[in-house]
């Protein structure tokens, strides 16, 4: 006999509610993995930028990383758009910022927005050669730190007291490991 599951109708077809819940869950997985990839790629590209600058000079460094910076911004925009599919009413997404003092989820959304905007700003500055090099470096490091804080907020969102296996340092460690693994794979 076929297992119909909790959301199946008597005819064996999955209910509309089940399909909606699946889409909402998948959108969170997409957001999480894409944001981790974006932050990891940002740090991987940053290390590559500095290393190539020291080894071969600024021209090679800029040429080597030129297309990576805008790609990171695009990845982050896609990740944030994916997260909107989790919401019942995306027009109320701005309300996520109401609880920054107490909610890791609110902080996660704030830092994802800041990292996405900052990485796009830096990409534009790099491509256009806008601003002094030292200023772009300081901005780049600041954006990178915001990205790490984003990953910390993501990990803390999942550290639930009610789920003892998740309420440990291993949750944060796995989020950071996934971040740097996906980032290195994305940069290639």
Tab-separated table of C-alpha atoms in Angstrom:
chain	number	residue	atom	x	y	z
A	1	UNK	CA	0.000	0.000	0.000
A	2	UNK	CA	1.237	3.443	-0.872
A	3	UNK	CA	2.220	5.837	1.970
A	4	UNK	CA	0.125	8.924	1.422
A	5	UNK	CA	1.833	11.112	4.026
A	6	UNK	CA	0.233	13.750	6.222
A	7	UNK	CA	-0.747	16.109	3.403
A	8	UNK	CA	-2.049	13.603	0.869
A	9	UNK	CA	-5.654	13.518	-0.180
A	10	UNK	CA	-7.588	10.218	-0.233
A	11	UNK	CA	-6.814	9.952	-3.946
A	12	UNK	CA	-3.091	9.933	-3.200
A	13	UNK	CA	-2.389	13.403	-4.553
A	14	UNK	CA	-0.509	15.899	-2.484
A	15	UNK	CA	-2.495	18.830	-1.244
A	16	UNK	CA	-1.901	22.390	-2.333
A	17	UNK	CA	-0.832	23.215	1.234
A	18	UNK	CA	1.917	20.612	1.086
A	19	UNK	CA	3.259	21.977	-2.205
A	20	UNK	CA	3.220	25.508	-0.803
A	21	UNK	CA	5.072	24.385	2.326
A	22	UNK	CA	7.654	22.564	0.193
A	23	UNK	CA	8.256	25.698	-1.873
A	24	UNK	CA	8.631	27.808	1.259
A	25	UNK	CA	11.136	25.363	2.742
A	26	UNK	CA	13.102	25.197	-0.507
A	27	UNK	CA	13.265	28.973	-0.675
A	28	UNK	CA	14.955	29.055	2.747
A	29	UNK	CA	17.444	26.396	1.679
A	30	UNK	CA	18.189	28.418	-1.468
A	31	UNK	CA	18.621	31.624	0.546
A	32	UNK	CA	20.899	29.959	3.079
A	33	UNK	CA	23.142	28.196	0.572
A	34	UNK	CA	23.351	31.144	-1.836
A	35	UNK	CA	24.130	33.612	0.956
A	36	UNK	CA	26.790	31.271	2.325
A	37	UNK	CA	28.218	30.924	-1.172
A	38	UNK	CA	28.225	34.703	-1.622
A	39	UNK	CA	30.077	35.377	1.635
A	40	UNK	CA	32.528	32.530	1.038
A	41	UNK	CA	33.181	33.666	-2.530
A	42	UNK	CA	33.693	37.224	-1.284
A	43	UNK	CA	36.428	36.125	1.139
A	44	UNK	CA	37.984	33.726	-1.390
A	45	UNK	CA	38.050	36.449	-4.033
A	46	UNK	CA	39.422	38.938	-1.501
A	47	UNK	CA	42.315	36.628	-0.617
A	48	UNK	CA	42.933	35.982	-4.327
A	49	UNK	CA	42.890	39.737	-4.990
A	50	UNK	CA	45.484	40.487	-2.287
A	51	UNK	CA	47.664	37.497	-3.204
A	52	UNK	CA	47.688	38.314	-6.930
A	53	UNK	CA	48.374	41.980	-6.142
A	54	UNK	CA	51.462	40.999	-4.142
A	55	UNK	CA	52.634	38.445	-6.729
A	56	UNK	CA	51.898	40.147	-10.052
A	57	UNK	CA	50.763	43.712	-9.385
A	58	UNK	CA	47.525	45.679	-9.504
A	59	UNK	CA	46.732	45.220	-13.207
A	60	UNK	CA	46.750	41.433	-12.979
A	61	UNK	CA	44.880	41.499	-9.674
A	62	UNK	CA	42.071	43.644	-11.090
A	63	UNK	CA	41.875	41.591	-14.272
A	64	UNK	CA	41.774	38.314	-12.337
A	65	UNK	CA	38.939	39.353	-10.021
A	66	UNK	CA	36.965	41.855	-12.142
A	67	UNK	CA	34.002	39.606	-12.925
A	68	UNK	CA	33.835	37.969	-9.505
A	69	UNK	CA	32.720	41.058	-7.574
A	70	UNK	CA	29.535	41.694	-9.607
A	71	UNK	CA	28.759	37.952	-9.548
A	72	UNK	CA	28.772	38.012	-5.743
A	73	UNK	CA	26.310	40.916	-5.748
A	74	UNK	CA	24.074	38.986	-8.148
A	75	UNK	CA	24.242	35.853	-5.980
A	76	UNK	CA	23.171	37.880	-2.955
A	77	UNK	CA	20.272	39.533	-4.793
A	78	UNK	CA	19.049	36.113	-5.935
A	79	UNK	CA	19.383	34.753	-2.388
A	80	UNK	CA	17.318	37.598	-0.920
A	81	UNK	CA	14.680	37.233	-3.641
A	82	UNK	CA	14.515	33.496	-2.902
A	83	UNK	CA	13.928	34.220	0.777
A	84	UNK	CA	10.850	36.279	-0.101
A	85	UNK	CA	9.113	33.118	-1.331
A	86	UNK	CA	9.105	31.891	2.264
A	87	UNK	CA	6.844	34.731	3.327
A	88	UNK	CA	3.089	34.510	3.281
A	89	UNK	CA	2.943	38.201	2.378
A	90	UNK	CA	6.210	39.502	0.840
A	91	UNK	CA	4.933	43.086	1.023
A	92	UNK	CA	5.333	42.874	4.800
A	93	UNK	CA	9.005	41.837	4.581
A	94	UNK	CA	10.110	45.204	5.966
A	95	UNK	CA	8.605	44.214	9.316
A	96	UNK	CA	11.457	41.763	9.811
A	97	UNK	CA	13.539	44.709	11.031
A	98	UNK	CA	11.163	45.379	13.952
A	99	UNK	CA	12.814	42.920	16.320
A	100	UNK	CA	16.564	43.481	15.908
A	101	UNK	CA	17.232	43.561	19.650
A	102	UNK	CA	15.916	40.067	20.322
A	103	UNK	CA	15.721	38.097	17.092
A	104	UNK	CA	18.631	36.439	15.306
A	105	UNK	CA	16.367	36.094	12.274
A	106	UNK	CA	15.860	39.871	12.132
A	107	UNK	CA	19.626	40.372	12.414
A	108	UNK	CA	20.201	37.798	9.683
A	109	UNK	CA	17.938	39.731	7.331
A	110	UNK	CA	19.607	43.039	8.223
A	111	UNK	CA	23.127	41.720	7.635
A	112	UNK	CA	22.110	39.942	4.410
A	113	UNK	CA	20.744	43.242	3.112
A	114	UNK	CA	23.844	45.175	4.201
A	115	UNK	CA	26.200	42.588	2.714
A	116	UNK	CA	24.303	42.457	-0.588
A	117	UNK	CA	24.206	46.249	-0.918
A	118	UNK	CA	27.808	46.652	0.182
A	119	UNK	CA	29.129	43.995	-2.160
A	120	UNK	CA	27.289	45.586	-5.107
A	121	UNK	CA	28.646	49.015	-4.158
A	122	UNK	CA	32.196	47.677	-3.974
A	123	UNK	CA	31.776	45.868	-7.305
A	124	UNK	CA	30.704	49.127	-8.967
A	125	UNK	CA	33.594	51.017	-7.375
A	126	UNK	CA	36.098	48.375	-8.516
A	127	UNK	CA	34.786	48.249	-12.081
A	128	UNK	CA	34.646	52.039	-12.417
A	129	UNK	CA	37.873	52.679	-10.523
A	130	UNK	CA	35.951	55.032	-8.237
A	131	UNK	CA	37.484	56.134	-4.961
A	132	UNK	CA	40.950	55.845	-3.565
A	133	UNK	CA	42.426	52.374	-3.385
A	134	UNK	CA	42.872	52.544	0.405
A	135	UNK	CA	39.230	53.575	0.832
A	136	UNK	CA	38.056	50.661	-1.314
A	137	UNK	CA	40.245	48.342	0.743
A	138	UNK	CA	38.766	49.546	4.025
A	139	UNK	CA	35.252	49.324	2.587
A	140	UNK	CA	36.001	45.841	1.266
A	141	UNK	CA	37.238	44.610	4.635
A	142	UNK	CA	34.212	46.136	6.380
A	143	UNK	CA	31.839	44.418	3.950
A	144	UNK	CA	33.684	41.141	4.483
A	145	UNK	CA	33.227	41.456	8.247
A	146	UNK	CA	29.511	42.172	7.729
A	147	UNK	CA	29.389	38.942	5.707
A	148	UNK	CA	30.936	36.971	8.558
A	149	UNK	CA	28.449	38.516	10.990
A	150	UNK	CA	25.682	37.437	8.579
A	151	UNK	CA	26.893	33.834	8.743
A	152	UNK	CA	27.058	34.054	12.544
A	153	UNK	CA	23.491	35.361	12.648
A	154	UNK	CA	22.365	32.549	10.332
A	155	UNK	CA	23.954	29.951	12.568
A	156	UNK	CA	22.453	31.474	15.700
A	157	UNK	CA	19.018	31.507	14.067
A	158	UNK	CA	19.224	27.710	13.975
A	159	UNK	CA	20.689	27.257	17.477
A	160	UNK	CA	17.432	26.406	19.195
A	161	UNK	CA	17.235	25.441	22.866
A	162	UNK	CA	14.356	23.122	22.028
A	163	UNK	CA	16.595	21.116	19.654
A	164	UNK	CA	19.634	20.133	21.767
A	165	UNK	CA	21.590	18.759	18.803
A	166	UNK	CA	21.441	22.169	17.112
A	167	UNK	CA	22.135	24.195	20.255
A	168	UNK	CA	25.924	23.793	20.160
A	169	UNK	CA	29.078	25.256	18.692
A	170	UNK	CA	28.858	22.632	15.928
A	171	UNK	CA	25.947	24.471	14.307
A	172	UNK	CA	27.993	27.645	13.875
A	173	UNK	CA	31.050	25.646	12.799
A	174	UNK	CA	29.040	23.871	10.097
A	175	UNK	CA	27.649	27.168	8.805
A	176	UNK	CA	31.138	28.668	8.512
A	177	UNK	CA	32.596	25.486	6.982
A	178	UNK	CA	29.829	25.422	4.373
A	179	UNK	CA	30.413	29.119	3.685
A	180	UNK	CA	34.082	28.734	2.879
A	181	UNK	CA	33.639	25.461	1.002
A	182	UNK	CA	30.882	26.842	-1.251
A	183	UNK	CA	32.810	30.097	-1.712
A	184	UNK	CA	35.967	28.317	-2.818
A	185	UNK	CA	33.962	26.128	-5.195
A	186	UNK	CA	32.177	29.159	-6.651
A	187	UNK	CA	35.406	31.042	-7.330
A	188	UNK	CA	37.003	27.886	-8.700
